[in-house]
Amino acid sequence: MYSRSSEPVRFERDCNAVLVPQGDEVVLPVGTVGYITQALGGSWTVFVEGNLMRIAGEDGDAIGKQPAEPLALPEGATDADVEQVVWEQLRTCFDPEIPVNIVDLGLVYLAELYAPEGGGRGVRVRMTLTAPGCGMGDILIDDVRSKLTKIPTVVDTDIELVFDPPWNQSLMSDVARLETGMF
């Protein structure tokens, strides 16, 4: 949430945003004033008029930030190379309210490549939420899908929220436990 250390911003152009945690898409008009409360994984969470908004990486210029660079793979990249980039991309996905990525939070149960009809690569992800009623599910799924489809050769994704096994703190990495004070 907003604090004295939040960075003030003024939107330099109309900008698409996602209302957190509802997931509604809105357009913030040029001149809107807000405060960056989180800047992780190439996206920004901005506090605007009492609401949290998620600004995607490609819209960073709207708040005076550098947009994310396009991903590249080496020529002749193998499935192992792509799988490594998949996990790197998953580590750039953050709950807008928690400063820990979804991999370290233990929310990703499966990430594997498959061969979709028509060529290219697909990525199958099975993930969960910290609580079944968490309102961030759609936002996190959209973020995962968006980050994975930026990987060259990835043409399809199959992302599913699962709740078996239920998430618990033991699934978190030591880094995540330390960051959240759950050590």
Tab-separated table of C-alpha atoms in Angstrom:
chain	number	residue	atom	x	y	z
A	1	MET	CA	0.000	0.000	0.000
A	2	TYR	CA	1.030	3.648	-0.230
A	3	SER	CA	3.778	4.790	2.131
A	4	ARG	CA	6.081	7.792	2.492
A	5	SER	CA	8.677	5.919	0.429
A	6	SER	CA	6.295	5.375	-2.521
A	7	GLU	CA	7.560	7.101	-5.655
A	8	PRO	CA	5.179	9.724	-7.067
A	9	VAL	CA	4.324	9.520	-10.775
A	10	ARG	CA	2.211	11.469	-13.250
A	11	PHE	CA	0.855	9.568	-16.243
A	12	GLU	CA	2.375	11.001	-19.421
A	13	ARG	CA	-0.234	9.368	-21.676
A	14	ASP	CA	-3.471	7.413	-21.374
A	15	CYS	CA	-2.534	4.007	-20.003
A	16	ASN	CA	-4.240	0.644	-19.631
A	17	ALA	CA	-4.152	-0.683	-16.072
A	18	VAL	CA	-5.635	-3.564	-14.088
A	19	LEU	CA	-7.479	-2.792	-10.868
A	20	VAL	CA	-6.083	-4.882	-7.984
A	21	PRO	CA	-7.434	-7.265	-6.740
A	22	GLN	CA	-10.659	-7.121	-8.794
A	23	GLY	CA	-8.869	-7.599	-12.128
A	24	ASP	CA	-11.012	-5.024	-13.950
A	25	GLU	CA	-9.272	-3.296	-16.836
A	26	VAL	CA	-9.327	0.502	-16.722
A	27	VAL	CA	-7.708	3.347	-18.619
A	28	LEU	CA	-5.887	5.936	-16.549
A	29	PRO	CA	-5.935	9.265	-18.399
A	30	VAL	CA	-2.905	11.425	-19.078
A	31	GLY	CA	-2.182	13.667	-16.081
A	32	THR	CA	-3.362	11.133	-13.473
A	33	VAL	CA	-1.186	11.262	-10.348
A	34	GLY	CA	-0.257	8.147	-8.401
A	35	TYR	CA	2.447	6.516	-6.296
A	36	ILE	CA	4.492	3.432	-7.212
A	37	THR	CA	4.145	0.970	-4.330
A	38	GLN	CA	5.875	-1.981	-6.001
A	39	ALA	CA	8.187	-2.267	-8.990
A	40	LEU	CA	9.009	-5.933	-9.495
A	41	GLY	CA	9.123	-8.316	-12.433
A	42	GLY	CA	8.971	-5.603	-15.061
A	43	SER	CA	5.573	-4.264	-13.980
A	44	TRP	CA	4.488	-1.622	-11.513
A	45	THR	CA	1.804	-1.434	-8.849
A	46	VAL	CA	0.586	2.145	-8.569
A	47	PHE	CA	-1.660	3.595	-5.859
A	48	VAL	CA	-4.174	5.931	-7.570
A	49	GLU	CA	-7.086	7.616	-5.788
A	50	GLY	CA	-7.312	4.948	-3.089
A	51	ASN	CA	-6.925	1.985	-5.471
A	52	LEU	CA	-4.026	-0.239	-6.494
A	53	MET	CA	-3.440	-0.513	-10.240
A	54	ARG	CA	-1.092	-2.872	-12.093
A	55	ILE	CA	0.810	-1.267	-14.974
A	56	ALA	CA	2.271	-3.763	-17.470
A	57	GLY	CA	5.932	-3.612	-18.458
A	58	GLU	CA	5.237	-2.490	-22.007
A	59	ASP	CA	3.401	0.566	-20.603
A	60	GLY	CA	6.278	1.710	-18.397
A	61	ASP	CA	6.832	4.769	-20.570
A	62	ALA	CA	3.426	6.099	-19.415
A	63	ILE	CA	4.916	6.608	-15.937
A	64	GLY	CA	8.418	7.575	-17.064
A	65	LYS	CA	9.896	4.092	-16.742
A	66	GLN	CA	11.833	2.050	-19.277
A	67	PRO	CA	9.670	-0.644	-20.928
A	68	ALA	CA	10.956	-4.210	-20.702
A	69	GLU	CA	13.372	-5.359	-23.413
A	70	PRO	CA	12.071	-8.067	-25.785
A	71	LEU	CA	13.233	-11.591	-24.979
A	72	ALA	CA	15.645	-13.400	-27.268
A	73	LEU	CA	16.754	-17.010	-27.557
A	74	PRO	CA	20.017	-18.219	-29.050
A	75	GLU	CA	19.708	-19.554	-32.577
A	76	GLY	CA	18.795	-23.243	-32.472
A	77	ALA	CA	17.584	-23.021	-28.871
A	78	THR	CA	16.740	-26.412	-27.415
A	79	ASP	CA	13.730	-27.297	-25.285
A	80	ALA	CA	16.055	-27.154	-22.265
A	81	ASP	CA	17.051	-23.585	-23.206
A	82	VAL	CA	13.398	-22.579	-23.538
A	83	GLU	CA	12.443	-24.316	-20.292
A	84	GLN	CA	15.135	-22.316	-18.487
A	85	VAL	CA	13.648	-19.082	-19.892
A	86	VAL	CA	10.160	-20.265	-18.847
A	87	TRP	CA	11.312	-20.516	-15.228
A	88	GLU	CA	13.096	-17.158	-15.502
A	89	GLN	CA	9.869	-15.584	-16.771
A	90	LEU	CA	7.806	-17.193	-14.006
A	91	ARG	CA	10.195	-15.594	-11.516
A	92	THR	CA	9.159	-12.196	-12.909
A	93	CYS	CA	5.507	-12.776	-11.910
A	94	PHE	CA	4.537	-11.149	-8.622
A	95	ASP	CA	1.358	-10.751	-6.665
A	96	PRO	CA	0.877	-6.951	-6.761
A	97	GLU	CA	0.636	-6.936	-2.958
A	98	ILE	CA	3.462	-9.356	-2.047
A	99	PRO	CA	7.113	-8.590	-2.933
A	100	VAL	CA	7.974	-12.242	-3.678
A	101	ASN	CA	7.741	-13.993	-7.049
A	102	ILE	CA	5.287	-16.858	-7.555
A	103	VAL	CA	8.050	-19.473	-7.890
A	104	ASP	CA	9.640	-18.590	-4.541
A	105	LEU	CA	6.173	-18.381	-2.973
A	106	GLY	CA	5.713	-22.022	-4.013
A	107	LEU	CA	2.674	-21.286	-6.172
A	108	VAL	CA	3.968	-23.052	-9.311
A	109	TYR	CA	3.469	-26.811	-9.135
A	110	LEU	CA	4.300	-27.622	-12.770
A	111	ALA	CA	5.834	-25.861	-15.773
A	112	GLU	CA	6.556	-27.997	-18.809
A	113	LEU	CA	6.806	-27.659	-22.566
A	114	TYR	CA	4.530	-29.409	-25.036
A	115	ALA	CA	4.215	-29.477	-28.823
A	116	PRO	CA	0.992	-27.778	-29.966
A	117	GLU	CA	-0.567	-28.618	-33.314
A	118	GLY	CA	0.844	-26.403	-36.027
A	119	GLY	CA	4.357	-26.119	-34.611
A	120	GLY	CA	6.115	-23.934	-32.105
A	121	ARG	CA	6.144	-24.645	-28.401
A	122	GLY	CA	3.483	-24.586	-25.747
A	123	VAL	CA	3.920	-24.161	-22.008
A	124	ARG	CA	1.708	-26.004	-19.528
A	125	VAL	CA	1.570	-24.484	-16.031
A	126	ARG	CA	-0.271	-25.767	-12.983
A	127	MET	CA	-0.277	-23.239	-10.197
A	128	THR	CA	-2.149	-22.368	-7.059
A	129	LEU	CA	-2.894	-19.402	-4.827
A	130	THR	CA	-2.005	-18.788	-1.201
A	131	ALA	CA	-5.734	-19.191	-0.427
A	132	PRO	CA	-8.571	-20.540	-2.609
A	133	GLY	CA	-10.558	-17.305	-2.176
A	134	CYS	CA	-7.624	-15.052	-3.139
A	135	GLY	CA	-8.828	-12.403	-5.560
A	136	MET	CA	-5.503	-12.354	-7.414
A	137	GLY	CA	-6.047	-15.565	-9.412
A	138	ASP	CA	-7.098	-13.980	-12.701
A	139	ILE	CA	-4.438	-11.276	-12.449
A	140	LEU	CA	-1.686	-13.835	-11.799
A	141	ILE	CA	-2.851	-16.112	-14.624
A	142	ASP	CA	-2.921	-13.169	-17.044
A	143	ASP	CA	0.555	-12.125	-15.907
A	144	VAL	CA	1.927	-15.664	-16.348
A	145	ARG	CA	0.338	-15.999	-19.804
A	146	SER	CA	1.618	-12.583	-20.874
A	147	LYS	CA	5.181	-13.299	-19.714
A	148	LEU	CA	5.304	-16.776	-21.283
A	149	THR	CA	3.976	-15.706	-24.684
A	150	LYS	CA	6.823	-13.184	-24.904
A	151	ILE	CA	9.277	-16.081	-25.166
A	152	PRO	CA	10.269	-16.624	-28.798
A	153	THR	CA	8.870	-19.915	-30.210
A	154	VAL	CA	6.123	-20.112	-27.524
A	155	VAL	CA	2.819	-20.007	-29.411
A	156	ASP	CA	0.440	-21.496	-26.838
A	157	THR	CA	-0.096	-21.716	-23.091
A	158	ASP	CA	-2.208	-23.995	-20.922
A	159	ILE	CA	-2.433	-22.425	-17.469
A	160	GLU	CA	-4.651	-23.900	-14.794
A	161	LEU	CA	-5.293	-22.970	-11.175
A	162	VAL	CA	-5.300	-26.061	-8.972
A	163	PHE	CA	-5.858	-26.401	-5.254
A	164	ASP	CA	-4.597	-29.934	-4.685
A	165	PRO	CA	-2.309	-30.082	-2.896
A	166	PRO	CA	-3.338	-26.998	-0.944
A	167	TRP	CA	-0.667	-24.331	-0.657
A	168	ASN	CA	1.098	-23.910	2.668
A	169	GLN	CA	4.102	-22.006	3.932
A	170	SER	CA	6.382	-25.034	3.664
A	171	LEU	CA	6.261	-24.628	-0.142
A	172	MET	CA	7.978	-21.232	0.096
A	173	SER	CA	11.693	-20.856	-0.547
A	174	ASP	CA	13.897	-19.656	2.310
A	175	VAL	CA	14.227	-16.314	0.477
A	176	ALA	CA	10.424	-15.947	0.379
A	177	ARG	CA	10.051	-16.823	4.057
A	178	LEU	CA	12.716	-14.297	4.978
A	179	GLU	CA	11.175	-11.564	2.790
A	180	THR	CA	7.686	-12.093	4.244
A	181	GLY	CA	8.867	-12.542	7.839
A	182	MET	CA	7.604	-16.155	7.973
A	183	PHE	CA	10.952	-17.737	8.834
